[in-house]
């Protein structure tokens, strides 16, 4: 028997262990893929209520110690206060949006004339440019512009029915949303009021090792998330500085206010400052304000480069990951789960690393190493 080769009995037990681990891994993946999403969709009001209770629990405990009031009264007060604040913010945003849309509709003729003037100016500039080019190039460009306009017209024609369908579905879904909202508010109150009791019921039946493992994972995830938020705040501060300097150089009025507003937008990954600066630059091009348009695009380009260079380093330094691991986890998360995956990627990576350090995978790595040595010994046998 070669060195490192196992007996057939040992080999059988080894591959049974590896097979069981493989089946467990496949089962977990299938559960996460096919069972968890529909369960989350079904129980979403209660999941959100649990998260709300977890967030409010430290505040309720602190007020209960200082004021001596019952937990139920404090929970009801905080939930009503939170929903009143959220409702006020949503009402303010909705009112501002309605006011701006009304102002746009009232001034629609002037806005349309301005846009038409810009389009005519762009068309005249393009005609002058094409006059210096060969006739074949002019024919090619005009043909592509006609195709682009036809595609745009077809897209508009297809979008209008979709908007009507979406509006109908939205109107039909309002009663369900109202019911889910009421259930969420009631569940948030009940869980917050009895949060210590429910927490005791969930953790009391767990073995001490499992409780310690869950606590370790929770603290690691919270620390990684807090580090990610700190990193994004640092990056947003850098974006604010770039915007402020750029706006001052191009002579933009209200430079500080606009830089602050765009930095706040840039903090939100799904929006970003480009959603405002790029259309702004396009409008400047159409209206003939070339210097301002070029300045905006240069500032936006510097912000993009700064984010791509600084984000992995900042996230790594704040979460404890190396820059290359931060970059890999953000890229893989973005490809798997979009914007949310890009946020959760570093957190999941850090949790996986810390879970691995607890020794939970030591048995698997030892069995894999043993399987490799046994296979190599079998292959060396003559």
Short mmCIF file of C-alpha atoms in Angstrom, two decimals:
data_model
loop_
_atom_site.label_atom_id
_atom_site.label_comp_id
_atom_site.label_asym_id
_atom_site.label_seq_id
_atom_site.Cartn_x
_atom_site.Cartn_y
_atom_site.Cartn_z
CA UNK A 1 0.00 0.00 0.00
CA UNK A 2 1.36 3.40 -1.00
CA UNK A 3 2.05 6.08 1.61
CA UNK A 4 -1.07 8.18 2.11
CA UNK A 5 -3.34 5.47 0.65
CA UNK A 6 -6.38 4.55 2.71
CA UNK A 7 -7.94 1.16 3.26
CA UNK A 8 -11.16 0.49 1.40
CA UNK A 9 -13.13 0.84 4.64
CA UNK A 10 -11.56 4.24 5.39
CA UNK A 11 -11.99 5.31 1.78
CA UNK A 12 -15.67 4.41 1.82
CA UNK A 13 -16.30 6.38 5.02
CA UNK A 14 -14.37 9.35 3.58
CA UNK A 15 -16.41 9.52 0.40
CA UNK A 16 -19.67 9.02 2.30
CA UNK A 17 -18.80 12.06 4.44
CA UNK A 18 -17.97 14.09 1.33
CA UNK A 19 -21.17 12.94 -0.36
CA UNK A 20 -23.29 13.94 2.63
CA UNK A 21 -21.66 17.38 2.71
CA UNK A 22 -22.26 17.76 -1.04
CA UNK A 23 -25.93 16.82 -0.66
CA UNK A 24 -26.31 19.29 2.22
CA UNK A 25 -24.70 22.05 0.14
CA UNK A 26 -26.95 21.29 -2.84
CA UNK A 27 -30.00 21.21 -0.55
CA UNK A 28 -29.11 24.60 0.97
CA UNK A 29 -28.63 26.12 -2.49
CA UNK A 30 -31.97 24.72 -3.70
CA UNK A 31 -33.76 26.00 -0.58
CA UNK A 32 -32.24 29.46 -0.99
CA UNK A 33 -33.08 29.47 -4.69
CA UNK A 34 -36.61 28.04 -4.76
CA UNK A 35 -38.07 28.11 -1.22
CA UNK A 36 -36.77 31.27 0.46
CA UNK A 37 -37.91 33.85 -2.19
CA UNK A 38 -41.60 32.77 -2.21
CA UNK A 39 -41.62 32.50 1.59
CA UNK A 40 -40.12 35.98 1.88
CA UNK A 41 -42.71 37.34 -0.54
CA UNK A 42 -45.51 35.70 1.44
CA UNK A 43 -44.24 36.80 4.87
CA UNK A 44 -42.72 40.14 3.86
CA UNK A 45 -44.91 42.29 6.20
CA UNK A 46 -43.82 40.17 9.16
CA UNK A 47 -40.16 40.15 8.10
CA UNK A 48 -40.20 43.94 7.82
CA UNK A 49 -41.98 44.13 11.18
CA UNK A 50 -39.26 41.99 12.76
CA UNK A 51 -36.54 44.23 11.30
CA UNK A 52 -38.42 47.31 12.56
CA UNK A 53 -38.71 45.81 16.04
CA UNK A 54 -34.99 44.94 16.05
CA UNK A 55 -34.11 48.53 15.10
CA UNK A 56 -36.47 50.07 17.67
CA UNK A 57 -35.56 47.73 20.52
CA UNK A 58 -32.47 49.69 21.77
CA UNK A 59 -34.48 52.94 21.74
CA UNK A 60 -37.39 51.33 23.60
CA UNK A 61 -35.04 49.85 26.22
CA UNK A 62 -33.32 53.20 26.78
CA UNK A 63 -36.59 55.12 27.14
CA UNK A 64 -38.01 52.43 29.39
CA UNK A 65 -35.04 52.74 31.76
CA UNK A 66 -35.23 56.54 31.85
CA UNK A 67 -38.99 57.13 31.86
CA UNK A 68 -40.23 53.99 33.57
CA UNK A 69 -43.15 53.60 31.16
CA UNK A 70 -44.44 50.27 29.90
CA UNK A 71 -42.87 48.76 26.82
CA UNK A 72 -46.22 48.63 25.01
CA UNK A 73 -46.86 52.37 25.38
CA UNK A 74 -43.33 53.27 24.26
CA UNK A 75 -43.52 50.87 21.31
CA UNK A 76 -46.82 52.36 20.16
CA UNK A 77 -45.48 55.90 20.49
CA UNK A 78 -42.26 55.18 18.58
CA UNK A 79 -44.03 53.31 15.78
CA UNK A 80 -46.57 56.10 15.35
CA UNK A 81 -43.75 58.65 15.39
CA UNK A 82 -41.73 56.70 12.82
CA UNK A 83 -44.69 56.31 10.48
CA UNK A 84 -45.68 59.94 10.92
CA UNK A 85 -42.14 61.01 9.96
CA UNK A 86 -42.08 58.64 6.97
CA UNK A 87 -45.52 59.83 5.89
CA UNK A 88 -44.47 63.46 6.21
CA UNK A 89 -41.36 62.85 4.09
CA UNK A 90 -43.34 61.00 1.42
CA UNK A 91 -46.03 63.68 1.43
CA UNK A 92 -43.40 66.40 1.05
CA UNK A 93 -41.73 64.57 -1.83
CA UNK A 94 -45.07 63.89 -3.49
CA UNK A 95 -46.18 67.48 -3.08
CA UNK A 96 -42.90 68.78 -4.52
CA UNK A 97 -43.16 66.38 -7.45
CA UNK A 98 -46.78 67.38 -8.09
CA UNK A 99 -45.89 71.09 -7.91
CA UNK A 100 -42.99 70.70 -10.33
CA UNK A 101 -45.05 68.61 -12.77
CA UNK A 102 -47.86 71.20 -12.59
CA UNK A 103 -45.37 74.02 -13.24
CA UNK A 104 -43.97 72.06 -16.18
CA UNK A 105 -47.42 71.53 -17.65
CA UNK A 106 -48.31 75.20 -17.19
CA UNK A 107 -45.11 76.20 -18.96
CA UNK A 108 -45.23 73.36 -21.45
CA UNK A 109 -45.33 75.58 -24.53
CA UNK A 110 -42.25 77.53 -23.47
CA UNK A 111 -40.37 74.35 -22.52
CA UNK A 112 -41.29 72.73 -25.82
CA UNK A 113 -40.16 75.79 -27.79
CA UNK A 114 -36.83 75.78 -25.91
CA UNK A 115 -36.34 72.09 -26.61
CA UNK A 116 -37.31 72.54 -30.26
CA UNK A 117 -34.84 75.40 -30.57
CA UNK A 118 -32.10 73.21 -29.15
CA UNK A 119 -32.98 70.33 -31.48
CA UNK A 120 -33.03 72.69 -34.49
CA UNK A 121 -29.64 74.10 -33.45
CA UNK A 122 -28.21 70.59 -33.14
CA UNK A 123 -29.68 69.68 -36.53
CA UNK A 124 -28.20 72.78 -38.17
CA UNK A 125 -24.81 72.02 -36.64
CA UNK A 126 -25.01 68.43 -37.90
CA UNK A 127 -25.95 69.62 -41.39
CA UNK A 128 -22.93 71.94 -41.47
CA UNK A 129 -20.71 69.06 -40.37
CA UNK A 130 -22.11 66.70 -42.99
CA UNK A 131 -21.59 69.31 -45.73
CA UNK A 132 -17.82 68.80 -45.39
CA UNK A 133 -18.08 65.02 -45.64
CA UNK A 134 -18.53 62.80 -48.71
CA UNK A 135 -22.05 62.15 -49.96
CA UNK A 136 -21.88 58.47 -48.97
CA UNK A 137 -21.20 59.44 -45.35
CA UNK A 138 -24.11 61.90 -45.37
CA UNK A 139 -26.42 59.23 -46.78
CA UNK A 140 -25.23 56.73 -44.17
CA UNK A 141 -25.74 59.16 -41.27
CA UNK A 142 -29.18 60.25 -42.47
CA UNK A 143 -30.24 56.63 -42.94
CA UNK A 144 -29.13 55.75 -39.41
CA UNK A 145 -30.89 58.79 -37.98
CA UNK A 146 -34.09 57.76 -39.75
CA UNK A 147 -33.75 54.23 -38.33
CA UNK A 148 -33.13 55.67 -34.88
CA UNK A 149 -36.22 57.85 -35.12
CA UNK A 150 -38.31 54.90 -36.33
CA UNK A 151 -37.05 52.77 -33.45
CA UNK A 152 -37.83 55.56 -30.99
CA UNK A 153 -41.34 56.00 -32.43
CA UNK A 154 -41.94 52.25 -32.19
CA UNK A 155 -40.68 52.26 -28.60
CA UNK A 156 -43.06 55.09 -27.70
CA UNK A 157 -45.96 53.26 -29.38
CA UNK A 158 -45.19 50.11 -27.37
CA UNK A 159 -44.65 51.96 -24.09
CA UNK A 160 -48.01 53.76 -24.10
CA UNK A 161 -50.06 50.52 -23.80
CA UNK A 162 -47.59 49.24 -21.20
CA UNK A 163 -48.11 52.39 -19.14
CA UNK A 164 -51.87 51.88 -19.29
CA UNK A 165 -51.50 48.25 -18.22
CA UNK A 166 -49.13 49.22 -15.42
CA UNK A 167 -51.54 51.91 -14.21
CA UNK A 168 -54.39 49.40 -14.16
CA UNK A 169 -52.33 46.83 -12.27
CA UNK A 170 -51.21 49.52 -9.85
CA UNK A 171 -54.81 50.58 -9.17
CA UNK A 172 -55.85 46.97 -8.64
CA UNK A 173 -52.90 46.40 -6.29
CA UNK A 174 -53.68 49.36 -4.03
CA UNK A 175 -56.17 47.45 -1.79
CA UNK A 176 -53.66 44.62 -1.31
CA UNK A 177 -50.95 47.14 -0.46
CA UNK A 178 -53.21 48.85 2.10
CA UNK A 179 -54.00 45.52 3.76
CA UNK A 180 -50.30 44.56 3.82
CA UNK A 181 -49.44 47.98 5.29
CA UNK A 182 -52.01 47.58 8.08
CA UNK A 183 -50.72 44.07 8.84
CA UNK A 184 -47.14 45.40 8.90
CA UNK A 185 -48.03 48.19 11.35
CA UNK A 186 -49.88 45.82 13.68
CA UNK A 187 -47.14 43.20 13.51
CA UNK A 188 -44.47 45.84 14.14
CA UNK A 189 -46.28 46.97 17.28
CA UNK A 190 -46.86 43.45 18.65
CA UNK A 191 -43.29 42.28 17.98
CA UNK A 192 -41.73 45.48 19.34
CA UNK A 193 -43.85 45.38 22.49
CA UNK A 194 -42.90 41.73 23.23
CA UNK A 195 -39.49 41.66 21.53
CA UNK A 196 -37.53 40.36 24.60
CA UNK A 197 -40.04 37.52 25.05
CA UNK A 198 -39.91 36.47 21.40
CA UNK A 199 -36.13 36.69 21.40
CA UNK A 200 -35.97 34.46 24.48
CA UNK A 201 -38.28 31.91 22.87
CA UNK A 202 -36.14 31.76 19.71
CA UNK A 203 -32.76 31.54 21.46
CA UNK A 204 -33.58 29.55 24.59
CA UNK A 205 -34.00 26.24 22.73
CA UNK A 206 -30.76 26.61 20.79
CA UNK A 207 -27.59 24.89 22.03
CA UNK A 208 -24.92 27.25 23.44
CA UNK A 209 -22.61 26.53 20.48
CA UNK A 210 -25.31 27.50 17.97
CA UNK A 211 -26.13 30.68 19.93
CA UNK A 212 -22.46 31.66 19.98
CA UNK A 213 -22.15 30.97 16.24
CA UNK A 214 -25.27 33.00 15.36
CA UNK A 215 -24.10 35.87 17.59
CA UNK A 216 -20.69 35.83 15.90
CA UNK A 217 -22.23 35.91 12.42
CA UNK A 218 -24.61 38.72 13.44
CA UNK A 219 -21.86 40.93 14.87
CA UNK A 220 -19.64 40.28 11.85
CA UNK A 221 -22.42 41.18 9.40
CA UNK A 222 -23.37 44.31 11.33
CA UNK A 223 -19.74 45.39 11.54
CA UNK A 224 -19.26 44.83 7.81
CA UNK A 225 -22.43 46.76 6.97
CA UNK A 226 -21.41 49.64 9.24
CA UNK A 227 -17.97 49.65 7.60
CA UNK A 228 -19.58 49.76 4.15
CA UNK A 229 -21.74 52.73 5.18
CA UNK A 230 -18.66 54.52 6.59
CA UNK A 231 -16.79 53.86 3.35
CA UNK A 232 -19.65 55.26 1.27
CA UNK A 233 -19.79 58.37 3.49
CA UNK A 234 -16.04 58.91 2.98
CA UNK A 235 -16.41 58.49 -0.78
CA UNK A 236 -19.41 60.84 -0.84
CA UNK A 237 -17.32 63.45 0.99
CA UNK A 238 -14.68 63.14 -1.73
CA UNK A 239 -17.38 63.40 -4.41
CA UNK A 240 -18.71 66.55 -2.71
CA UNK A 241 -15.23 68.11 -2.80
CA UNK A 242 -14.82 67.28 -6.51
CA UNK A 243 -18.25 68.67 -7.34
CA UNK A 244 -17.68 71.85 -5.35
CA UNK A 245 -14.31 72.57 -6.98
CA UNK A 246 -15.69 71.75 -10.43
CA UNK A 247 -18.78 73.92 -10.02
CA UNK A 248 -16.68 76.83 -8.75
CA UNK A 249 -14.32 76.53 -11.74
CA UNK A 250 -17.14 76.57 -14.32
CA UNK A 251 -18.94 79.39 -12.49
CA UNK A 252 -22.05 77.40 -11.56
CA UNK A 253 -24.47 79.36 -9.32
CA UNK A 254 -25.42 77.77 -5.98
CA UNK A 255 -22.28 75.62 -6.16
CA UNK A 256 -22.32 74.48 -2.52
CA UNK A 257 -26.03 73.57 -2.52
CA UNK A 258 -25.85 71.69 -5.82
CA UNK A 259 -22.64 69.89 -4.81
CA UNK A 260 -24.26 68.78 -1.55
CA UNK A 261 -27.44 67.59 -3.30
CA UNK A 262 -25.52 65.62 -5.95
CA UNK A 263 -23.20 64.12 -3.31
CA UNK A 264 -26.28 62.84 -1.46
CA UNK A 265 -27.56 61.36 -4.74
CA UNK A 266 -24.17 59.80 -5.37
CA UNK A 267 -24.40 58.07 -1.98
CA UNK A 268 -27.33 56.05 -3.37
CA UNK A 269 -25.81 53.37 -5.67
CA UNK A 270 -28.89 52.92 -7.86
CA UNK A 271 -29.12 56.65 -8.62
CA UNK A 272 -25.71 58.39 -8.57
CA UNK A 273 -24.81 61.90 -9.59
CA UNK A 274 -24.67 60.90 -13.27
CA UNK A 275 -28.46 60.64 -13.42
CA UNK A 276 -28.55 64.43 -13.05
CA UNK A 277 -25.26 65.57 -14.59
CA UNK A 278 -25.50 63.66 -17.88
CA UNK A 279 -29.01 64.94 -18.84
CA UNK A 280 -27.93 68.38 -17.64
CA UNK A 281 -24.92 68.30 -19.98
CA UNK A 282 -27.08 67.06 -22.88
CA UNK A 283 -29.50 69.94 -22.37
CA UNK A 284 -26.57 72.37 -22.32
CA UNK A 285 -25.34 70.90 -25.61
CA UNK A 286 -28.75 71.25 -27.21
CA UNK A 287 -29.04 74.87 -26.07
CA UNK A 288 -25.53 75.75 -27.26
CA UNK A 289 -23.88 76.13 -23.83
CA UNK A 290 -20.78 74.18 -24.85
CA UNK A 291 -18.42 75.33 -22.08
CA UNK A 292 -20.83 74.38 -19.30
CA UNK A 293 -21.64 71.01 -20.92
CA UNK A 294 -17.98 70.08 -21.31
CA UNK A 295 -17.29 71.19 -17.74
CA UNK A 296 -20.10 69.03 -16.37
CA UNK A 297 -18.91 65.98 -18.29
CA UNK A 298 -15.31 66.49 -17.14
CA UNK A 299 -16.44 66.74 -13.50
CA UNK A 300 -18.62 63.65 -13.90
CA UNK A 301 -15.73 61.73 -15.51
CA UNK A 302 -13.43 62.63 -12.61
CA UNK A 303 -16.11 61.42 -10.16
CA UNK A 304 -16.42 58.10 -12.02
CA UNK A 305 -12.65 57.54 -11.99
CA UNK A 306 -12.45 58.55 -8.32
CA UNK A 307 -15.21 56.10 -7.38
CA UNK A 308 -13.69 53.19 -9.32
CA UNK A 309 -10.28 53.76 -7.76
CA UNK A 310 -11.27 54.74 -4.22
CA UNK A 311 -14.28 52.49 -3.58
CA UNK A 312 -12.49 49.11 -3.29
CA UNK A 313 -9.77 50.68 -1.12
CA UNK A 314 -12.24 52.50 1.14
CA UNK A 315 -14.57 49.51 1.50
CA UNK A 316 -11.60 47.26 2.23
CA UNK A 317 -10.13 49.55 4.88
CA UNK A 318 -13.49 50.05 6.63
CA UNK A 319 -14.69 46.43 6.51
CA UNK A 320 -11.34 44.69 7.01
CA UNK A 321 -11.18 43.14 3.53
CA UNK A 322 -8.19 43.55 1.28
CA UNK A 323 -8.77 45.85 -1.73
CA UNK A 324 -8.65 42.94 -4.19
CA UNK A 325 -11.20 40.92 -2.16
CA UNK A 326 -13.41 44.02 -1.92
CA UNK A 327 -13.20 44.50 -5.68
CA UNK A 328 -13.93 40.82 -6.41
CA UNK A 329 -16.85 40.63 -3.96
CA UNK A 330 -18.39 43.86 -5.29
CA UNK A 331 -18.05 42.73 -8.92
CA UNK A 332 -19.43 39.23 -8.28
CA UNK A 333 -22.25 40.66 -6.16
CA UNK A 334 -23.13 43.13 -8.92
CA UNK A 335 -23.24 40.36 -11.54
CA UNK A 336 -25.35 38.10 -9.32
CA UNK A 337 -27.70 40.55 -7.60
CA UNK A 338 -27.32 43.94 -9.28
CA UNK A 339 -27.00 47.01 -7.08
CA UNK A 340 -28.13 45.18 -3.93
CA UNK A 341 -25.64 42.42 -4.66
CA UNK A 342 -22.86 45.00 -5.01
CA UNK A 343 -23.69 46.26 -1.50
CA UNK A 344 -24.08 42.81 0.05
CA UNK A 345 -21.05 41.28 -1.72
CA UNK A 346 -18.37 42.59 0.69
CA UNK A 347 -20.60 41.85 3.68
CA UNK A 348 -21.19 38.24 2.61
CA UNK A 349 -17.49 37.81 1.83
CA UNK A 350 -16.43 39.11 5.25
CA UNK A 351 -19.03 36.93 7.02
CA UNK A 352 -17.82 33.86 5.08
CA UNK A 353 -14.20 34.57 6.01
CA UNK A 354 -15.03 35.02 9.69
CA UNK A 355 -17.24 31.92 9.72
CA UNK A 356 -14.38 29.95 8.17
CA UNK A 357 -12.06 31.20 10.94
CA UNK A 358 -14.37 29.66 13.57
CA UNK A 359 -13.32 26.22 12.30
CA UNK A 360 -16.68 25.16 10.89
CA UNK A 361 -15.03 24.09 7.62
CA UNK A 362 -11.99 22.39 9.17
CA UNK A 363 -13.54 18.94 8.80
CA UNK A 364 -14.36 19.57 5.14
CA UNK A 365 -10.87 20.84 4.30
CA UNK A 366 -9.29 17.90 6.15
CA UNK A 367 -11.46 15.41 4.23
CA UNK A 368 -10.67 17.10 0.91
CA UNK A 369 -6.95 17.01 1.63
CA UNK A 370 -7.23 13.34 2.63
CA UNK A 371 -9.16 12.56 -0.56
CA UNK A 372 -6.50 14.27 -2.68
CA UNK A 373 -3.68 12.32 -0.98
CA UNK A 374 -5.58 9.05 -1.31
CA UNK A 375 -6.34 9.64 -4.99
CA UNK A 376 -2.71 10.56 -5.69
CA UNK A 377 -1.56 7.39 -3.92
CA UNK A 378 -3.97 5.28 -5.99
CA UNK A 379 -2.70 6.85 -9.21
CA UNK A 380 0.94 6.18 -8.22
CA UNK A 381 0.28 2.50 -7.60
CA UNK A 382 1.76 0.27 -10.25
#
